[in-house]
Amino acid sequence: MPDSVANQIAAGEVVQRPASVVKELMENSVDAGATKVQVIVTDGGRTLIQVVDNGKGMSETDARLAFERHATSKISCAEDLFALSTMGFRGEALASIVAVAQVELVTRRADDELGTQIVMSGSQLELQEPIAAPCGSNFKVKNLFFNIPARRKFLKSVQTELNNIVTEFERVALVNCDVEFSLSHNGSEMISLPPSSFRQRIVNLFGKRINSQLIEVGVTSTLINVKGFVGAPESARKKGALQFFFVNGRYMRHPYFAKAVLEAYGEIIPQGEQVPFFLSLDVDPSRIDVNIHPTKTEIKFEDESSLWKIICAAVRESLGRFNAAPSLGFDDDDIPDIPVMDLSGLSGAPVSAPKISYKSDYNPFKNRAPEHNGGDSMWEMLYEGASNKKTTLDLSPFEDLPSEIVMQSAISETPAESFLQEEFVPMSQYKGQYILIPVKSGLMWVHQRRAHIRVLYERYRKQLQDSSAPVQGLLFPERVELSVGESSVLESISSELLSLGFDISSLGSGTYVLQGVPADLDGLSPVKLLMDIVHSTMEQTTEAKEKIYDHLANVMAKDVAIVSGQLLSAEEMKSLVDELFQTPLPSRTPDGKTIIHIVSDNEIDRFFTK
C-alpha cells in the first residue's frame, strides 16, 4: 500500500473534521512550551486553519521529519507510554493532516538565525527553504480534504464546524490556564484569554453568571488528587451542562466518573438534570492508558471503582462544606427550647390512656331493610332519574387495571371521527396524566402532555414557516449572558427565534437583552426557554432549514406543554382533544412517542369473564 494511501486511511481516524486539526495543533503548541497561542480559522476551517505559537520551534531536520508517520521525539521505547507527560506522542497527527490538506509550516528555534519554511500538499513535499521568522511555529492548513471530495462533501455547515472548533479550543484552553490563547474567525476575534487562574479561565470562557455557581473541590489521596469546581444545585439543567474532566492536563470523556459526580448530589437536584463540573485529576501516569483511542479522549484507569468512590466523596464533601447540600440537625444556637409540661398536676391524678367502649353485638345491616319498604326499593331510588339524565364516568373501577390492557395505538391510519360516540359523553381525567374518552370500539386513553406537545408543535411549525408569531413585549427586559459558543449558535438561529416570537438585541461581548417573547408563555421563564433552545441546537448537526424548523418547534413545544399531573377542566380537555385531532398525525409526538391507546371492548370484557 502506498504511503499516501496509508496516511489517508490514518487521517480518517485522527482528522475527522476541522476541529480535529485545531485540537492537534494546539496540543503541539502546548507541548512546545508556548506561552501564547493564536488560532485563526476561515469558513469554519474549510478554507484555512492557522495556529501560531511562540514555543521552542524546530530545526530544519526536525521540521521535515515531523510530517513523517510515527516520527516523534516524545517517546523512544514502549515503557515511555506509561510515563507520558505530553499531549502528543504517536507522531500521527501531522502525517494525517498533511495527507488530506495543503500545509505550510514556518518555524525557528531561539538559537537559529534563520527559520525553515516547508510547503506540502497531499503528503508530497513542494518546497523547503530557509526564511526569516520569529521564534516558534506557524502552521497553515488550507483546503482540508481537497483531495478527498467525499469527505469534504460530508462536512457540516460553517456554523456547525465553527461550534466544534470552539468546543475543542475550550477544552485545551481550560486546562492550560498559564497560556494566553485567542481565536479568530473570518478576520474577527471571537475569544481572547489572558493567563489566569483556573476559576477565572472558566469565567472568561463561559460568562460571568457562572462565577457565583462554582463550588471548589480539592482532595488529595494516594491514588488520585482531585481539584477544580462543581456547580451549585441551582445550576442544574436538563441540557447543555458544562462538564469537563481533565487527567494530567488532558481532556477526557468518562461517563462512569460523571455518574460519581451526579451521585454526590443525591436528591438535591431534580431527576434527569445535570450539573456543570470542571474537575482536574492528577494520577500516576503508570496507572492509566491514554493510548486506547485515536483522539486520546478516552482513558483507561487501573482501579476505576476506587477512583469513583474518591471522586464522589470529594464532591460530596465540598457540597457539605459550602452548605449546598441539606443537612439534618441544628446548630448550637438554633436548638429550639421545648418545655416539658407536667399534665398530672391539672387534675391531681396521674394521666392514663383513654378507654374506648363499643357494642360487640352491633350489626349495621340488621332491621334496616323494612325502612325502605322492601329490599328492592333501595336500588330503585339509586337509579331514579337515570333514564333522562347524562351520567359522568366513574373511573374507580380502572384503578387496578393491569398494564396489559394498554395496546399499541389502533388509529394511526384511521380518521378520528369513526371512533367517536355519536352522543357526547363527558371526558374524564385519570391521575392528571390521561384523558379517557369512550369510543365505538372501546375506551380511548390520551396522554395529555404528549397531546399538547403535538398541538403546540404544529402551531410553532406554522409560525416558523409563515413568520407570523405574536410577540409579547416584556415590561422589564431581561439580560442574558452567553458564552462564545452559545452566542455563535444564537446568532445562527436569530431569524428563526424572531419567527417564534423572541425579540432579542445584542449588546456585544456575549451579552443580549430579551425584550419580547412568544405570547403564550404564561408561567414560564423566557430566559430558561431561550437557553434550552440554544443548548438543544448546539447538540444538533443538521443544516437543512426544514430540519432546523422541526427541531426548534419541537423544543418549544416540549418546554411550553402542560406537565404531567396538571388537572384540566372539562372544557380544557375537550379543547385539547379537538385540537389534537385537527393535526396531521394525532397518534404520535414529533419524535415518535405514542399519544393514543385504545383498549377494545373485547379486551375489557375478557377481565370480567370469571
XYZ file of C-alpha atoms in Angstrom:
610
model
C 0.000 0.000 0.000
C 1.469 3.411 -0.930
C 2.325 5.698 1.982
C -0.059 8.380 0.698
C -2.984 5.939 0.829
C -1.960 4.669 4.268
C -1.791 8.255 5.532
C -5.259 8.996 4.186
C -6.644 5.932 5.974
C -4.972 7.022 9.220
C -6.332 10.528 8.711
C -9.837 9.096 8.707
C -9.411 8.313 12.416
C -7.318 11.275 13.557
C -8.717 14.062 11.332
C -12.475 13.775 11.412
C -13.274 17.467 10.835
C -11.579 20.899 11.060
C -11.914 20.839 14.859
C -9.631 17.774 14.944
C -6.869 19.780 13.250
C -7.297 22.647 15.733
C -7.014 20.218 18.655
C -3.843 18.540 17.390
C -2.046 21.778 16.503
C -2.982 23.488 19.803
C -1.719 20.493 21.782
C 1.546 20.567 19.804
C 1.937 24.249 20.733
C 1.410 23.464 24.419
C 3.954 20.631 24.214
C 6.425 23.094 22.647
C 6.260 25.262 25.764
C 4.384 28.144 24.157
C 3.077 30.946 26.372
C 0.956 32.455 23.594
C -1.155 30.558 21.034
C -3.247 32.160 18.286
C -5.882 30.169 16.368
C -7.158 31.681 13.110
C -9.835 29.967 11.014
C -11.704 30.881 7.845
C -15.063 29.482 6.719
C -15.376 27.203 9.735
C -11.939 25.705 8.993
C -12.745 24.610 5.438
C -10.512 27.211 3.783
C -7.883 27.888 6.443
C -6.789 26.748 9.902
C -3.783 28.639 11.226
C -2.108 28.108 14.605
C 0.707 30.442 15.627
C 2.758 29.952 18.818
C 5.902 31.287 20.462
C 7.177 27.868 21.538
C 10.573 26.260 21.068
C 10.280 25.851 17.322
C 12.045 23.170 15.268
C 15.299 22.743 13.424
C 15.335 22.280 9.645
C 15.699 18.500 10.011
C 13.008 18.138 12.666
C 10.614 20.312 10.678
C 10.866 17.999 7.713
C 10.706 14.774 9.727
C 7.683 15.969 11.710
C 5.419 15.156 8.743
C 6.553 11.538 8.522
C 4.376 8.822 10.054
C 5.332 7.792 13.600
C 8.067 10.410 13.733
C 8.168 11.622 17.350
C 10.738 12.879 19.814
C 8.495 12.267 22.817
C 8.916 8.506 23.265
C 11.804 6.195 22.451
C 10.627 2.845 23.855
C 7.379 1.097 24.821
C 7.950 1.826 28.523
C 7.671 5.553 27.789
C 3.969 5.036 27.037
C 3.408 4.552 30.778
C 5.179 7.759 31.796
C 3.614 10.254 29.390
C 3.728 13.943 30.280
C 2.933 15.400 26.851
C -0.256 15.706 24.792
C 1.011 14.084 21.598
C 3.337 11.111 21.408
C 2.492 8.843 18.448
C 3.647 11.038 15.568
C 0.403 10.526 13.634
C -1.220 13.958 13.764
C 0.888 15.947 11.297
C 1.224 12.999 8.915
C -2.549 12.587 8.906
C -3.207 16.306 8.433
C -0.772 16.724 5.533
C -2.302 13.675 3.829
C -5.654 15.435 3.395
C -4.731 19.117 3.152
C -2.275 21.680 1.850
C 0.068 22.600 4.698
C 2.604 25.387 5.144
C 4.955 25.456 8.151
C 7.255 28.302 9.180
C 9.325 27.603 12.299
C 12.504 28.806 14.039
C 14.366 27.950 17.214
C 15.624 30.717 19.501
C 19.273 29.879 18.785
C 18.915 29.808 14.973
C 19.445 32.885 12.815
C 17.010 31.713 10.138
C 13.911 29.613 10.296
C 12.564 26.966 7.919
C 9.622 27.088 5.543
C 8.032 23.841 4.364
C 5.113 23.560 1.930
C 3.397 20.195 1.440
C 0.257 19.042 -0.366
C -1.299 15.603 -0.003
C 1.855 14.170 1.662
C 4.042 15.473 -1.183
C 6.848 17.934 -0.434
C 6.591 21.003 -2.691
C 9.007 23.476 -1.065
C 11.647 23.608 1.657
C 13.824 26.698 2.136
C 15.308 28.983 4.824
C 13.233 32.004 5.786
C 13.321 34.856 8.286
C 10.794 34.090 11.012
C 10.023 34.779 14.681
C 10.779 32.123 17.286
C 8.091 29.445 17.425
C 5.907 27.729 14.835
C 3.269 28.914 12.381
C 1.101 26.193 10.827
C -1.301 26.955 7.973
C -3.658 24.138 6.962
C -5.536 25.059 3.770
C -8.396 23.406 1.879
C -8.986 20.470 4.204
C -9.971 17.250 2.345
C -9.209 18.881 -1.013
C -8.045 15.513 -2.373
C -10.925 13.503 -0.832
C -14.116 15.110 -2.211
C -16.360 12.561 -0.492
C -15.011 13.555 2.934
C -15.259 17.260 2.151
C -18.846 16.849 0.994
C -19.844 15.465 4.389
C -18.564 18.480 6.315
C -21.410 20.310 8.033
C -22.354 23.971 7.718
C -19.825 26.686 8.551
C -21.659 27.407 11.804
C -21.659 23.763 12.890
C -17.964 23.298 12.141
C -17.162 26.546 13.945
C -19.079 25.328 17.007
C -16.970 22.171 17.024
C -13.780 24.243 16.745
C -14.867 26.390 19.700
C -15.520 23.228 21.727
C -12.013 21.860 21.085
C -10.489 25.291 21.732
C -12.256 25.459 25.111
C -11.002 22.014 26.142
C -7.347 22.880 25.517
C -7.582 26.427 26.867
C -9.345 25.407 30.094
C -6.614 23.158 31.394
C -3.673 25.358 30.300
C -4.524 28.483 32.274
C -0.967 29.853 32.237
C -1.018 30.142 28.426
C -2.523 33.085 26.519
C -4.986 31.925 23.858
C -7.014 33.675 21.165
C -9.449 32.509 18.485
C -10.430 34.441 15.360
C -12.903 33.566 12.635
C -13.115 35.270 9.254
C -10.921 38.110 10.480
C -12.937 38.795 13.655
C -11.616 37.886 17.101
C -14.064 35.674 18.993
C -12.129 34.758 22.153
C -9.162 36.344 23.914
C -7.880 34.661 27.075
C -5.028 36.142 29.135
C -3.120 33.921 31.573
C -5.234 33.467 34.692
C -6.352 31.150 37.468
C -8.493 28.111 36.686
C -11.611 29.794 38.056
C -11.032 32.969 36.071
C -10.397 30.946 32.903
C -13.812 29.271 33.376
C -15.463 32.678 33.820
C -13.655 34.152 30.788
C -14.867 31.279 28.601
C -18.413 30.736 29.846
C -19.545 34.104 31.175
C -19.741 35.939 34.480
C -23.018 34.305 35.511
C -21.279 31.003 36.217
C -18.892 32.523 38.774
C -21.446 32.574 41.592
C -22.438 28.968 40.881
C -18.983 27.398 41.290
C -18.091 25.348 44.370
C -14.428 24.500 44.836
C -13.327 20.862 45.124
C -9.940 19.765 46.439
C -8.940 16.330 47.747
C -5.533 14.649 47.940
C -5.134 10.876 48.247
C -2.561 8.215 47.473
C -4.441 7.128 44.327
C -5.603 10.438 42.885
C -5.678 14.180 43.507
C -8.951 15.897 42.630
C -9.229 19.651 42.230
C -11.493 22.024 40.381
C -15.079 23.176 40.638
C -18.613 21.790 40.567
C -21.858 23.689 40.086
C -24.200 24.582 42.909
C -27.508 22.647 42.909
C -29.369 25.627 41.431
C -27.153 25.437 38.327
C -28.631 22.036 37.343
C -30.253 21.889 33.927
C -31.636 19.258 31.581
C -29.409 20.146 28.631
C -26.210 21.982 27.943
C -24.482 21.368 31.290
C -20.782 22.212 31.056
C -18.959 19.035 32.085
C -15.177 18.695 31.820
C -12.775 16.066 33.118
C -9.016 16.550 32.742
C -6.446 13.879 33.558
C -2.824 15.005 33.897
C -3.625 18.060 31.787
C -5.513 16.134 29.093
C -9.258 16.389 28.388
C -11.183 13.124 28.577
C -14.730 11.772 28.396
C -15.665 9.392 31.200
C -19.400 8.660 31.769
C -18.604 6.395 34.727
C -16.883 9.186 36.668
C -19.607 11.638 35.608
C -22.092 9.381 37.426
C -19.905 9.638 40.530
C -20.298 13.425 40.473
C -24.057 13.133 40.000
C -24.285 10.570 42.792
C -22.732 13.051 45.209
C -25.707 15.387 44.776
C -28.193 12.697 45.769
C -31.742 14.030 45.607
C -30.950 17.740 45.922
C -31.201 18.176 42.144
C -34.250 17.165 40.063
C -34.143 13.753 38.453
C -32.934 13.836 34.856
C -30.987 17.087 35.256
C -27.220 17.554 35.155
C -24.790 19.855 36.901
C -21.703 21.560 35.463
C -18.287 20.470 36.669
C -14.659 21.278 35.860
C -12.513 18.639 37.542
C -8.804 18.056 37.072
C -7.477 14.643 38.125
C -3.798 14.030 38.832
C -2.923 10.340 38.539
C 0.332 8.428 38.319
C 0.873 8.050 34.520
C 1.762 4.379 35.020
C -1.773 3.722 36.320
C -3.579 4.957 33.192
C -3.594 4.123 29.482
C -4.244 7.044 27.112
C -3.451 5.014 24.013
C -6.817 3.279 23.578
C -8.436 5.803 21.219
C -7.067 7.661 18.145
C -8.143 11.063 19.503
C -6.965 10.220 23.052
C -10.233 11.399 24.617
C -10.920 8.032 26.267
C -8.617 6.862 29.044
C -8.431 3.533 30.854
C -7.733 3.602 34.608
C -6.202 0.814 36.656
C -8.694 0.915 39.562
C -11.807 2.754 38.398
C -14.088 1.637 41.233
C -11.801 3.106 43.907
C -11.389 6.342 41.960
C -15.188 6.525 41.574
C -15.591 6.495 45.359
C -12.909 9.143 45.870
C -14.452 11.493 43.286
C -17.935 11.043 44.755
C -16.675 11.656 48.294
C -14.676 14.715 47.209
C -17.691 16.359 45.564
C -19.995 15.463 48.460
C -17.564 16.937 50.978
C -17.400 20.189 49.018
C -21.189 20.420 48.767
C -21.479 19.962 52.511
C -18.660 22.422 53.285
C -20.350 25.150 51.256
C -23.815 24.299 52.657
C -25.003 23.315 49.202
C -26.418 20.013 50.452
C -29.239 19.813 53.001
C -28.118 18.840 56.485
C -30.042 17.346 59.374
C -29.953 18.674 62.918
C -29.449 22.180 64.303
C -26.544 24.441 65.085
C -25.966 25.050 68.798
C -27.545 28.490 68.607
C -30.585 27.255 66.709
C -31.705 24.412 69.001
C -35.302 25.208 69.952
C -36.207 25.283 73.652
C -39.181 22.943 74.003
C -40.608 22.964 77.546
C -41.832 19.762 79.132
C -45.322 20.041 80.624
C -46.431 18.016 83.624
C -50.091 17.307 82.902
C -50.592 15.271 86.034
C -50.969 18.428 88.107
C -54.008 19.579 86.201
C -56.327 17.006 87.735
C -54.296 15.948 90.716
C -54.106 12.381 89.362
C -51.717 10.603 87.018
C -52.541 10.758 83.336
C -53.856 7.453 81.969
C -54.602 6.255 78.433
C -58.188 6.859 77.235
C -60.597 3.911 77.078
C -62.842 3.134 74.137
C -66.213 1.477 74.552
C -68.169 -0.249 71.784
C -71.064 -2.666 71.316
C -69.684 -6.050 70.399
C -73.060 -7.304 69.080
C -73.783 -4.276 66.818
C -74.877 -5.237 63.253
C -75.354 -2.261 60.903
C -77.438 -4.333 58.432
C -79.912 -5.701 60.972
C -83.524 -4.458 60.760
C -82.795 -1.751 58.152
C -84.466 -3.155 55.010
C -88.060 -2.542 56.215
C -87.347 1.172 56.427
C -87.248 1.192 52.607
C -90.492 -0.768 52.121
C -88.734 -3.787 50.668
C -85.155 -4.569 49.672
C -85.638 -3.640 46.029
C -86.729 -0.058 46.695
C -83.162 0.952 47.623
C -81.909 0.179 44.108
C -84.929 1.915 42.556
C -84.028 5.085 44.435
C -80.405 4.898 43.289
C -81.433 4.654 39.630
C -84.302 7.138 39.847
C -83.976 9.652 37.003
C -81.134 7.750 35.359
C -83.149 7.312 32.157
C -83.357 11.040 31.402
C -80.038 12.369 32.759
C -76.480 12.113 31.482
C -74.104 10.485 33.961
C -70.403 11.153 34.373
C -67.841 8.399 34.030
C -66.771 6.696 37.248
C -63.044 5.915 36.979
C -62.770 3.937 40.218
C -63.133 0.519 38.505
C -59.984 1.340 36.476
C -57.690 1.844 39.475
C -56.438 -1.740 39.432
C -56.376 -2.464 35.709
C -53.295 -4.480 34.725
C -50.848 -2.878 32.333
C -51.535 -5.485 29.645
C -54.704 -3.688 28.568
C -52.632 -0.829 27.140
C -52.276 -1.786 23.484
C -50.446 -0.298 20.544
C -52.316 2.631 19.028
C -55.032 1.412 16.690
C -55.855 4.659 14.972
C -52.615 5.836 13.348
C -54.134 5.320 9.899
C -57.826 5.807 10.694
C -59.804 9.068 10.796
C -60.709 10.060 14.345
C -64.393 10.659 13.599
C -65.116 6.952 13.073
C -64.092 6.137 16.635
C -66.145 8.729 18.490
C -69.557 8.053 20.001
C -72.464 9.726 18.255
C -73.730 11.122 21.549
C -71.425 13.238 23.644
C -70.088 11.606 26.826
C -68.111 13.806 29.238
C -64.366 13.175 29.080
C -62.594 12.214 32.276
C -59.070 12.666 33.567
C -57.090 9.836 35.115
C -54.354 10.703 37.635
C -53.751 14.063 35.991
C -51.976 12.356 33.094
C -54.527 10.748 30.765
C -57.820 11.797 29.245
C -60.350 8.956 28.944
C -62.875 9.020 26.095
C -65.492 6.331 25.317
C -65.322 5.437 21.610
C -67.227 2.939 19.476
C -64.571 0.260 19.740
C -63.782 0.667 23.438
C -62.014 3.193 25.661
C -59.511 5.716 24.298
C -56.621 6.823 26.531
C -54.991 10.140 25.510
C -51.657 11.156 27.042
C -52.448 14.792 27.794
C -48.869 16.184 27.829
C -47.898 14.449 24.599
C -51.146 15.577 23.005
C -50.340 19.161 23.931
C -46.801 18.784 22.529
C -48.247 17.652 19.189
C -50.692 20.593 19.109
C -48.029 23.163 20.021
C -45.506 21.668 17.594
C -47.887 22.153 14.667
C -48.591 25.720 15.803
C -44.920 26.684 16.137
C -44.016 24.905 12.917
C -46.562 27.037 11.055
C -45.323 30.204 12.742
C -41.774 29.445 11.621
C -42.955 28.803 8.088
C -45.085 31.971 7.941
C -43.048 34.191 10.323
C -46.335 35.027 11.977
C -45.782 34.502 15.728
C -47.270 37.189 18.012
C -44.673 38.937 20.196
C -45.407 39.988 23.771
C -43.152 42.810 24.951
C -41.581 42.481 28.398
C -42.260 45.277 30.866
C -38.775 44.713 32.277
C -36.370 43.405 29.580
C -34.116 40.608 30.789
C -30.345 40.497 30.391
C -28.778 37.259 29.117
C -25.058 36.394 29.356
C -23.840 33.784 26.856
C -20.540 32.049 26.222
C -18.821 32.312 22.852
C -20.258 29.006 21.675
C -23.759 29.901 22.841
C -23.552 33.338 21.204
C -22.476 31.765 17.942
C -25.477 29.434 17.946
C -27.875 32.210 18.922
C -26.695 34.374 16.035
C -27.124 31.488 13.599
C -30.802 30.975 14.534
C -31.721 34.608 15.200
C -34.189 34.809 12.298
C -35.945 31.601 13.419
C -36.171 32.885 17.001
C -37.783 36.075 15.715
C -40.303 33.953 13.796
C -41.154 32.168 17.072
C -41.752 35.478 18.843
C -38.415 36.272 20.549
C -37.238 39.880 20.315
C -33.513 39.851 21.141
C -30.910 42.631 20.905
C -27.143 42.240 21.199
C -25.065 44.479 23.483
C -21.792 42.859 22.414
C -19.327 40.578 24.245
C -21.897 37.800 24.606
C -24.485 39.993 26.337
C -28.050 40.141 24.992
C -31.298 41.808 26.031
C -34.555 39.872 25.755
C -37.219 42.474 25.001
C -40.095 40.342 23.731
C -41.223 36.712 23.985
C -43.888 34.480 22.398
C -47.344 35.442 23.582
C -48.293 32.094 25.198
C -45.507 31.640 27.767
C -47.608 32.191 30.885
C -45.772 30.992 33.988
C -42.563 30.086 32.129
C -39.146 31.681 32.379
C -38.374 33.163 28.941
C -34.629 33.154 29.659
C -34.660 29.467 30.600
C -36.668 28.645 27.479
C -34.219 30.597 25.317
C -31.254 28.784 26.882
C -32.946 25.397 26.332
C -33.373 26.229 22.646
C -29.734 27.335 22.309
C -28.338 24.269 24.078
C -30.568 21.865 22.155
C -29.478 23.474 18.890
C -25.818 23.107 19.876
C -26.358 19.348 20.023
C -27.833 19.225 16.507
C -25.739 18.641 13.395
C -28.398 19.319 10.786
C -28.124 22.279 8.453
C -31.264 21.879 6.317
C -33.690 24.712 7.015
C -36.734 22.446 7.295
C -34.941 20.235 9.818
C -33.990 23.288 11.863
C -37.633 24.385 11.852
C -38.705 20.930 13.047
C -36.131 20.962 15.835
C -36.953 24.446 17.117
C -40.706 23.799 17.036
C -40.232 20.543 18.960
C -38.033 22.146 21.648
C -40.503 24.989 22.114
C -43.449 22.599 22.308
C -41.809 20.420 24.964
C -40.944 23.394 27.161
C -44.350 25.075 26.899
C -46.609 21.991 27.069
C -48.590 21.205 30.214
C -46.839 18.984 32.726
C -47.977 15.529 33.790
C -50.287 15.755 36.788
C -51.905 19.040 35.786
C -55.657 18.967 36.364
C -57.851 20.026 33.447
C -61.438 21.181 33.367
C -63.982 19.525 31.071
C -63.716 22.423 28.647
C -59.917 22.258 28.604
C -59.953 18.506 27.930
C -62.432 18.874 25.090
C -60.468 21.763 23.558
C -57.200 19.814 23.731
C -58.690 16.676 22.150
C -60.403 18.716 19.422
C -57.117 20.451 18.541
C -55.238 17.149 18.650
C -57.494 15.543 16.040
C -57.041 18.527 13.756
C -53.303 17.796 13.465
C -51.951 15.645 10.601
C -50.841 12.781 12.891
C -52.652 12.809 16.248
C -51.377 9.409 17.379
C -47.677 10.309 17.645
C -45.497 13.116 19.003
C -42.991 14.763 16.616
C -40.270 12.431 17.915
C -42.431 9.306 17.560
C -43.855 8.705 21.049
C -47.378 7.285 21.370
C -50.147 9.738 22.249
C -53.234 7.499 21.992
C -54.050 3.943 23.086
C -57.401 2.280 22.551
C -58.466 -0.518 24.880
C -61.043 -2.512 22.952
C -64.374 -3.693 24.355
C -63.300 -7.299 23.912
C -60.124 -6.644 25.888
C -62.115 -5.098 28.728
C -64.747 -7.868 28.715
C -62.040 -10.516 28.998
C -61.208 -9.304 32.512
C -64.756 -9.963 33.694
C -65.388 -13.423 32.244
C -64.845 -15.049 35.637
